[in-house]
Backbone as numpy.savetxt, mean C-alpha at the origin, in Angstrom:
# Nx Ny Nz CAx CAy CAz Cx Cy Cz
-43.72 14.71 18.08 -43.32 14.74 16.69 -42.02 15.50 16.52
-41.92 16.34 17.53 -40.49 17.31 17.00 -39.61 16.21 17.44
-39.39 15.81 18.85 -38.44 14.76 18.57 -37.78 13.82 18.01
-38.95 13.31 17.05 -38.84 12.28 15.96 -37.42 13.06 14.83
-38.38 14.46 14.50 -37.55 14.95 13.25 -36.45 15.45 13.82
-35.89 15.61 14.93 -35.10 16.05 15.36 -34.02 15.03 15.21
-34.49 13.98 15.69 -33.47 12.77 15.38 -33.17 12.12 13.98
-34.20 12.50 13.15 -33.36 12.24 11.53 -32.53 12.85 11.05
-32.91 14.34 11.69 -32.08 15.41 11.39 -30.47 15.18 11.73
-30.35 14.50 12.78 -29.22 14.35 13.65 -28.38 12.86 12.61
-29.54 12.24 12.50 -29.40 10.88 11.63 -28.28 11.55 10.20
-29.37 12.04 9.67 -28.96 12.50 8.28 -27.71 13.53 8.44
-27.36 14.69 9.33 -26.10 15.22 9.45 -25.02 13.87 9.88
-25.66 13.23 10.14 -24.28 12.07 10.93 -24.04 11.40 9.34
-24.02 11.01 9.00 -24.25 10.51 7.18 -23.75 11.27 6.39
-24.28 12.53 6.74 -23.45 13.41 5.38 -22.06 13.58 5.88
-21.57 14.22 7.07 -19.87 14.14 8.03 -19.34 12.92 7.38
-20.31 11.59 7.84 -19.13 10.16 7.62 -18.98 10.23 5.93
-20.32 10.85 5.22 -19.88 10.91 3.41 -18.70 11.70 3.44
-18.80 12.55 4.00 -17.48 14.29 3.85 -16.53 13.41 4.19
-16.14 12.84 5.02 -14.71 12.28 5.53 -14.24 11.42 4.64
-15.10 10.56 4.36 -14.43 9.33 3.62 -14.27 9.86 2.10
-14.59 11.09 1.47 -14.16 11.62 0.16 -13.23 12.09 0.62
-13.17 13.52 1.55 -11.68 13.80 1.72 -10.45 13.05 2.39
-10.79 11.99 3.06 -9.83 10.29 2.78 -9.19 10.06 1.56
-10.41 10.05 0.60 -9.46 9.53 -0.62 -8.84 10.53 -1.34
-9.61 11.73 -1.37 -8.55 12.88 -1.82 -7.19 12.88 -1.87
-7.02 12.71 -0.08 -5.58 12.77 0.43 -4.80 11.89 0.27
-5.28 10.32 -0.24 -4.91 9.45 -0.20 -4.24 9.51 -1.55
-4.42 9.80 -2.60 -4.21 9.98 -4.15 -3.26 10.98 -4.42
-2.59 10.38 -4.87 -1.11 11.95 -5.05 -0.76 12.00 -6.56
-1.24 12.93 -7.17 -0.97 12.64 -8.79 0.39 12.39 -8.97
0.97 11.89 -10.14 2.20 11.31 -10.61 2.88 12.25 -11.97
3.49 12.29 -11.61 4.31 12.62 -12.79 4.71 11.97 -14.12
4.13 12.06 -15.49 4.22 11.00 -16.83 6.02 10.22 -16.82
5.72 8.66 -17.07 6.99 7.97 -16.47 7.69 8.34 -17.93
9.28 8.17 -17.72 9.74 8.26 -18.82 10.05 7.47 -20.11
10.34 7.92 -20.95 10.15 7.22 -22.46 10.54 5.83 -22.24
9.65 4.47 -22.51 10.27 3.59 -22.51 9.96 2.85 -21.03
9.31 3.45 -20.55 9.15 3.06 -19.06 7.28 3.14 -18.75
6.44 2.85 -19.76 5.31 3.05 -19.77 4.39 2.75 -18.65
4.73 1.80 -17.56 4.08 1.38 -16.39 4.78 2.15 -15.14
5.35 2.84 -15.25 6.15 3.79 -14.21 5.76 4.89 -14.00
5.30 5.27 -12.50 4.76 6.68 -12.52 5.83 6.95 -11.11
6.17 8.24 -11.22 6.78 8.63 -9.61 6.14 9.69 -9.30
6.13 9.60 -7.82 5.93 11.36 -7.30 6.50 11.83 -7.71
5.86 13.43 -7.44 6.23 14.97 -7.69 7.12 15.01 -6.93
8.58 15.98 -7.46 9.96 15.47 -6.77 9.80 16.44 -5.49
10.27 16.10 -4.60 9.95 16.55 -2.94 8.52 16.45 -2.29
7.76 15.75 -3.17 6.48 15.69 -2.62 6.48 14.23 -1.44
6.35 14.62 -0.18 6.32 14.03 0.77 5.38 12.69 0.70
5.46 11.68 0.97 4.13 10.66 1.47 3.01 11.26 2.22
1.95 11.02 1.86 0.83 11.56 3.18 0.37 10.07 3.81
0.58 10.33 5.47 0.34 9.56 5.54 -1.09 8.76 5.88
-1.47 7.20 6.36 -2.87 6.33 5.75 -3.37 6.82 7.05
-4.67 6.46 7.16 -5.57 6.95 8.33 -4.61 6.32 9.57
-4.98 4.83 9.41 -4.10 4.36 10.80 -2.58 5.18 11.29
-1.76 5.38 10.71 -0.42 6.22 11.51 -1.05 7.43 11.65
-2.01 8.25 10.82 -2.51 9.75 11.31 -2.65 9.13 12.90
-3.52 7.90 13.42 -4.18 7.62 14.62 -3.08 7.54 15.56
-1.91 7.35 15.12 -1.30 7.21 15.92 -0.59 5.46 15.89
-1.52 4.43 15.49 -0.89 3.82 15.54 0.35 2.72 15.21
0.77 3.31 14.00 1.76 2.61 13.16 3.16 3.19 14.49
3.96 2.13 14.61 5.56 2.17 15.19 6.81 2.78 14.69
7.32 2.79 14.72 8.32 3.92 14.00 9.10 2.50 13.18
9.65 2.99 12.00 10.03 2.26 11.22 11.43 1.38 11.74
11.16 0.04 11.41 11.81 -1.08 12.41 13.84 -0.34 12.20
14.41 -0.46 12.94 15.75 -0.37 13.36 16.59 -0.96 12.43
16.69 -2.00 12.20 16.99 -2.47 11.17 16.90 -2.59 9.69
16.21 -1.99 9.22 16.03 -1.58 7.75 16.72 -1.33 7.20
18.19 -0.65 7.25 18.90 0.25 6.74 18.96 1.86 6.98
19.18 2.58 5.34 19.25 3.95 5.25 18.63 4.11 4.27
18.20 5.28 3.61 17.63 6.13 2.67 16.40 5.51 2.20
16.04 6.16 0.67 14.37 6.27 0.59 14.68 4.07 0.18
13.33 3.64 0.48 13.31 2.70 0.63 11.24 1.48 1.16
11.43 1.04 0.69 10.13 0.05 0.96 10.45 -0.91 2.84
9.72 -0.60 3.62 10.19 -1.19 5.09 9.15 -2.55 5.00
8.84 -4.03 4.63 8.02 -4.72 5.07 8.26 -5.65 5.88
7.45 -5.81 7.35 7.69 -6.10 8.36 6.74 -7.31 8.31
7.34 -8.61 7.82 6.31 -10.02 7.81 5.53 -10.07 9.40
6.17 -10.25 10.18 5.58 -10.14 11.61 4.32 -8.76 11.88
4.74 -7.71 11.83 3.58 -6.75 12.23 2.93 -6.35 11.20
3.06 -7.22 9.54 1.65 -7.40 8.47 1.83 -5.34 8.15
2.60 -5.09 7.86 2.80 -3.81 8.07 4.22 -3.46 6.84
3.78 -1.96 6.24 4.87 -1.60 5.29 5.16 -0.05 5.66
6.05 0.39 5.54 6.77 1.86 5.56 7.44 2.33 4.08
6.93 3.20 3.54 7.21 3.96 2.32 8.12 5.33 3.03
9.72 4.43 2.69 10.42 5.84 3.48 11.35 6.76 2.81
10.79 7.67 2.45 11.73 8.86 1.30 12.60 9.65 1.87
12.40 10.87 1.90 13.42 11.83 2.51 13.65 11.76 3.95
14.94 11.81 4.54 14.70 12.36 6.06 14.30 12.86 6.77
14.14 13.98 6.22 13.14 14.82 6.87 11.41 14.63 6.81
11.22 13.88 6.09 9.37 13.10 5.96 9.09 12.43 6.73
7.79 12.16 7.43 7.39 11.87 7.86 6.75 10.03 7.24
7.70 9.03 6.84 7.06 8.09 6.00 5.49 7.67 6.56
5.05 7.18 5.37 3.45 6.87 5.03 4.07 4.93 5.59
2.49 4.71 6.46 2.89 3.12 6.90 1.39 2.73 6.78
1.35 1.38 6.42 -0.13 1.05 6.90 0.10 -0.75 6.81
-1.50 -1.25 6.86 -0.81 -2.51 7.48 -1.53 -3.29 5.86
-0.87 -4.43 5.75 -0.76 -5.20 4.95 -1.54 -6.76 5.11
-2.15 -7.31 3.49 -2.41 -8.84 4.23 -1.42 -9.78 3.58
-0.40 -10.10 4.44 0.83 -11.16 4.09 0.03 -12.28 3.29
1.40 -12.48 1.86 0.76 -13.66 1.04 0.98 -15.38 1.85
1.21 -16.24 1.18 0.80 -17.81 1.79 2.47 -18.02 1.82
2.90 -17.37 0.86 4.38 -17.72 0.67 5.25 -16.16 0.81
6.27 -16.22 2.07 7.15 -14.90 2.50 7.81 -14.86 1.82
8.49 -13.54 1.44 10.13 -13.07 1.17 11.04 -13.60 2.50
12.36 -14.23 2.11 13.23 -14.60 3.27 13.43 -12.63 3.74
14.02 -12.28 5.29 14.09 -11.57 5.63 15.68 -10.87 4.79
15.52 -9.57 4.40 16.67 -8.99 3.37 16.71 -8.11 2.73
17.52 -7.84 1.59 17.10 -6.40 0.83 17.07 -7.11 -0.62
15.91 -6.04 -1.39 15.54 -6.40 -2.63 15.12 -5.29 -3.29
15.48 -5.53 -4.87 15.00 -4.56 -5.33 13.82 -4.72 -6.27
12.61 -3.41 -6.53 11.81 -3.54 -7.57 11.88 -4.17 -8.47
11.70 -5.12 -9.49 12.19 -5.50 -10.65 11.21 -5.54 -11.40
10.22 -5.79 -11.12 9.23 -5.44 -12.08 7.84 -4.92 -11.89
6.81 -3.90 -12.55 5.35 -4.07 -12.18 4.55 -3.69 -13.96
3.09 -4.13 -12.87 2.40 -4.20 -14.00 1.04 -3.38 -13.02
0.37 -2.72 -14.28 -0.23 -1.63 -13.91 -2.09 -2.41 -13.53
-2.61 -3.91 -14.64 -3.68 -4.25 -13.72 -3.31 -5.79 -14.08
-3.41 -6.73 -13.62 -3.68 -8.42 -13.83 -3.94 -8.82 -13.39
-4.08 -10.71 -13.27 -4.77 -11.32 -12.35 -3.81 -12.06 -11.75
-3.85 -11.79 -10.22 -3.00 -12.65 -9.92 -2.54 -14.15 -9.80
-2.07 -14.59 -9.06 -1.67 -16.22 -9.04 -2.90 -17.03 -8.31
-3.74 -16.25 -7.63 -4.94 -16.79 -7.44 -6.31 -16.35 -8.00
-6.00 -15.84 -8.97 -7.24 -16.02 -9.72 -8.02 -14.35 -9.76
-7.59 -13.62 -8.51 -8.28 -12.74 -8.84 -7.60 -11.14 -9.71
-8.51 -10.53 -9.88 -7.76 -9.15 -10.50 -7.17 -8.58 -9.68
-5.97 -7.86 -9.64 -5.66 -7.03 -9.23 -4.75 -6.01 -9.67
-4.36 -4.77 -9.12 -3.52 -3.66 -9.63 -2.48 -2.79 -9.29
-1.58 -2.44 -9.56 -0.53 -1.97 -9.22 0.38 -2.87 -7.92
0.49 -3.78 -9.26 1.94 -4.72 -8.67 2.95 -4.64 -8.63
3.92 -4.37 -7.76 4.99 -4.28 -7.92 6.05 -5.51 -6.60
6.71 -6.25 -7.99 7.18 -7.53 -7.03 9.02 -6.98 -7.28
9.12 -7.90 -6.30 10.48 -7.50 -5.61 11.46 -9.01 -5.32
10.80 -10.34 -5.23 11.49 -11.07 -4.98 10.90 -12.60 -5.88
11.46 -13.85 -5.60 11.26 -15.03 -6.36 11.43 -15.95 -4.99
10.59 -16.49 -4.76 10.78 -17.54 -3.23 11.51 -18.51 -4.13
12.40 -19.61 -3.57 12.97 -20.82 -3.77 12.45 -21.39 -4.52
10.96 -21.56 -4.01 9.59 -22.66 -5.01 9.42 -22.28 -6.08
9.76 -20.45 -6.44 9.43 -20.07 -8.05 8.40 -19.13 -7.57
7.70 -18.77 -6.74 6.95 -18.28 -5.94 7.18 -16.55 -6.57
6.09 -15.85 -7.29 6.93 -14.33 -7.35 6.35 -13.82 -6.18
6.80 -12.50 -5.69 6.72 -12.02 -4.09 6.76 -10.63 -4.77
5.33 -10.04 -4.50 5.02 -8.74 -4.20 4.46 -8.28 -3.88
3.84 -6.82 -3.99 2.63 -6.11 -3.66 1.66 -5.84 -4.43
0.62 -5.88 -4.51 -0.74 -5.60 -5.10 -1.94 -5.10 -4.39
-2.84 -4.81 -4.55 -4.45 -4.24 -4.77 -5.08 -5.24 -5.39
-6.24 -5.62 -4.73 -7.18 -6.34 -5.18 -8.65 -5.18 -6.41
-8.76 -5.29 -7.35 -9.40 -4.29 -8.43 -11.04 -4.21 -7.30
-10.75 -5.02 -6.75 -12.90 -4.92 -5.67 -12.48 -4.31 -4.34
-10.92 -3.82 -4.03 -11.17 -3.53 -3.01 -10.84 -3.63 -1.39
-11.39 -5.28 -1.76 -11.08 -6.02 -1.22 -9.75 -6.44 -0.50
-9.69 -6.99 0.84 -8.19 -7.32 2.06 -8.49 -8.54 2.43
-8.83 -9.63 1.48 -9.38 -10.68 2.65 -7.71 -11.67 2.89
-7.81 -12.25 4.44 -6.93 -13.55 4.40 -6.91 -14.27 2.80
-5.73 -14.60 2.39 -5.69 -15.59 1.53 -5.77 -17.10 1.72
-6.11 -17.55 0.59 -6.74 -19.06 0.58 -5.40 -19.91 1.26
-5.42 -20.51 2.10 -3.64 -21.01 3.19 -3.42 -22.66 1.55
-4.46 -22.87 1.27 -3.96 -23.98 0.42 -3.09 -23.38 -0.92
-3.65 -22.15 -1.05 -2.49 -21.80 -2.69 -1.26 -21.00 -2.17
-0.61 -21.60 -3.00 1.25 -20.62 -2.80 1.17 -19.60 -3.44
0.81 -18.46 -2.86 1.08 -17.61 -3.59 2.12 -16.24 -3.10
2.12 -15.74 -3.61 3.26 -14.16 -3.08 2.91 -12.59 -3.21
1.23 -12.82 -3.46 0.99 -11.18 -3.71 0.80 -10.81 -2.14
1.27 -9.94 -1.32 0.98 -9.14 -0.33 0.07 -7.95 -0.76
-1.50 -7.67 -0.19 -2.36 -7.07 -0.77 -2.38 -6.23 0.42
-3.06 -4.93 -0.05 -3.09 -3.87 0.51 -4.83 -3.13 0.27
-5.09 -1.88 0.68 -5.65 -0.89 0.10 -5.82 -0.64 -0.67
-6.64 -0.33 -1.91 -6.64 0.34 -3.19 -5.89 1.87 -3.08
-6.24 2.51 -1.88 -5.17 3.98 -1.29 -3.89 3.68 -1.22
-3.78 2.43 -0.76 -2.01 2.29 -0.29 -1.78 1.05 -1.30
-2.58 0.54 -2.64 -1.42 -0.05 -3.51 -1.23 1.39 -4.48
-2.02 2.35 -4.49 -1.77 4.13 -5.24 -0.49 4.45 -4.78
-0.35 4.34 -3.46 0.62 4.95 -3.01 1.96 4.23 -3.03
1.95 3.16 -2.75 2.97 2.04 -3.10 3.58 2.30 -4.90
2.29 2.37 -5.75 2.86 2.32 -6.86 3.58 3.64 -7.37
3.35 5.06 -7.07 3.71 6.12 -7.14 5.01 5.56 -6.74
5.28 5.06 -5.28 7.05 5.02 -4.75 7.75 3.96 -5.27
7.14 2.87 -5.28 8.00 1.72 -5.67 8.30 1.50 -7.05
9.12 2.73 -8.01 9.41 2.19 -9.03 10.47 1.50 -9.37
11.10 0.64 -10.46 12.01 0.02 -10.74 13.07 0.24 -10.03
13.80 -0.80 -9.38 14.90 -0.55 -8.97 15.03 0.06 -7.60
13.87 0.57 -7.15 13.76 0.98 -5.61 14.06 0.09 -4.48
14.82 0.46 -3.60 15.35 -0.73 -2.35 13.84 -1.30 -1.57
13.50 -2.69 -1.29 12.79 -2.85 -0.78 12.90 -4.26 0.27
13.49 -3.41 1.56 13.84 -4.51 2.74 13.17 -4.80 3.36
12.85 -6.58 3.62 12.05 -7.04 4.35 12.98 -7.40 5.72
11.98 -7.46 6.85 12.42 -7.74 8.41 11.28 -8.88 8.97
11.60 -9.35 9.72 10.55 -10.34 10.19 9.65 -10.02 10.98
């Protein structure tokens, strides 16, 4: 019998650690914003010098260092090929990267800027989502940006609809939307 309880015991501490981690996950993941300015009601930015923290995966080690080609200064890095984005601010920071699910329809490879977001809607396929912020117009009319699905949710998109939301994390469309406000450089690479 002691063995039995010994092993729930072990059960139930293993449960409460994986509960502890995954709250202080999102803790870290959430960076309050600063109120956007007059006239700019869907705009929030970081706290000024407040660094990116970065997503579990680059803590692990495995995100690449931000592609060579990008350019200079603070800036959006999305890499269509490695399904992957870099939020890159100061020089001296350490940018926040994590990986992305590419929409049905790409941005040509280039530089672009923010032009518009919206804080929750539904996208071009039907479902909700939040903190969009698009950056480009494909040829077809196609808008091209980033979003959060409101469930959560990362699935492949449907290959029959054209669409252009690149979806993320509910942590990393937070964090996306904190950096990517109006007018922010956002270069895509292949």
């Amino acid at each position: 019998m002691a063995r039995s309880s010994s092993g729930i015991v072990a059960g139930l501490t293993a449960v409460a650690l994986a509960a502890v981690g995954f709250l202080a996950y999102q803790a870290s993941a959430t960076a309050p914003a600063k109120p956007a300015a007059a006239g700019q009601q869907q705009q929030q930015q970081p706290a000024a010098g407040a660094p990116a923290q970065p997503s579990a995966p680059q803590a692990a080690g495995k995100a690449g260092p931000v592609p060579e080609n990008s350019g200079t200064g603070t800036r959006v890095v999305y890499s269509i090929g490695q399904k992957r984005v870099w939020l890159v601010g100061a020089a001296d920071a350490e940018p926040r990267s994590f990986t992305v699910m590419p929409s049905t329809v790409h941005p040509k490879p280039g530089s672009y800027v923010v032009g518009s977001r919206s804080g929750a809607v539904t996208g071009s396929d039907g479902v909700a989502v939040e903190h969009v912020v698009r950056f480009a117009l494909s040829e077809g009319g196609v808008v091209i940006g980033f979003s959060a699905r409101a469930d959560g949710q990362v699935p492949a998109p449907d290959p029959g609809k054209k669409t252009g939301g690149i979806r993320m994390s509910r942590a990393d469309g937070d964090a996306m939307w904190n950096f990517a406000t109006i007018n922010t450089k956002v270069v895509v690479v292949p």
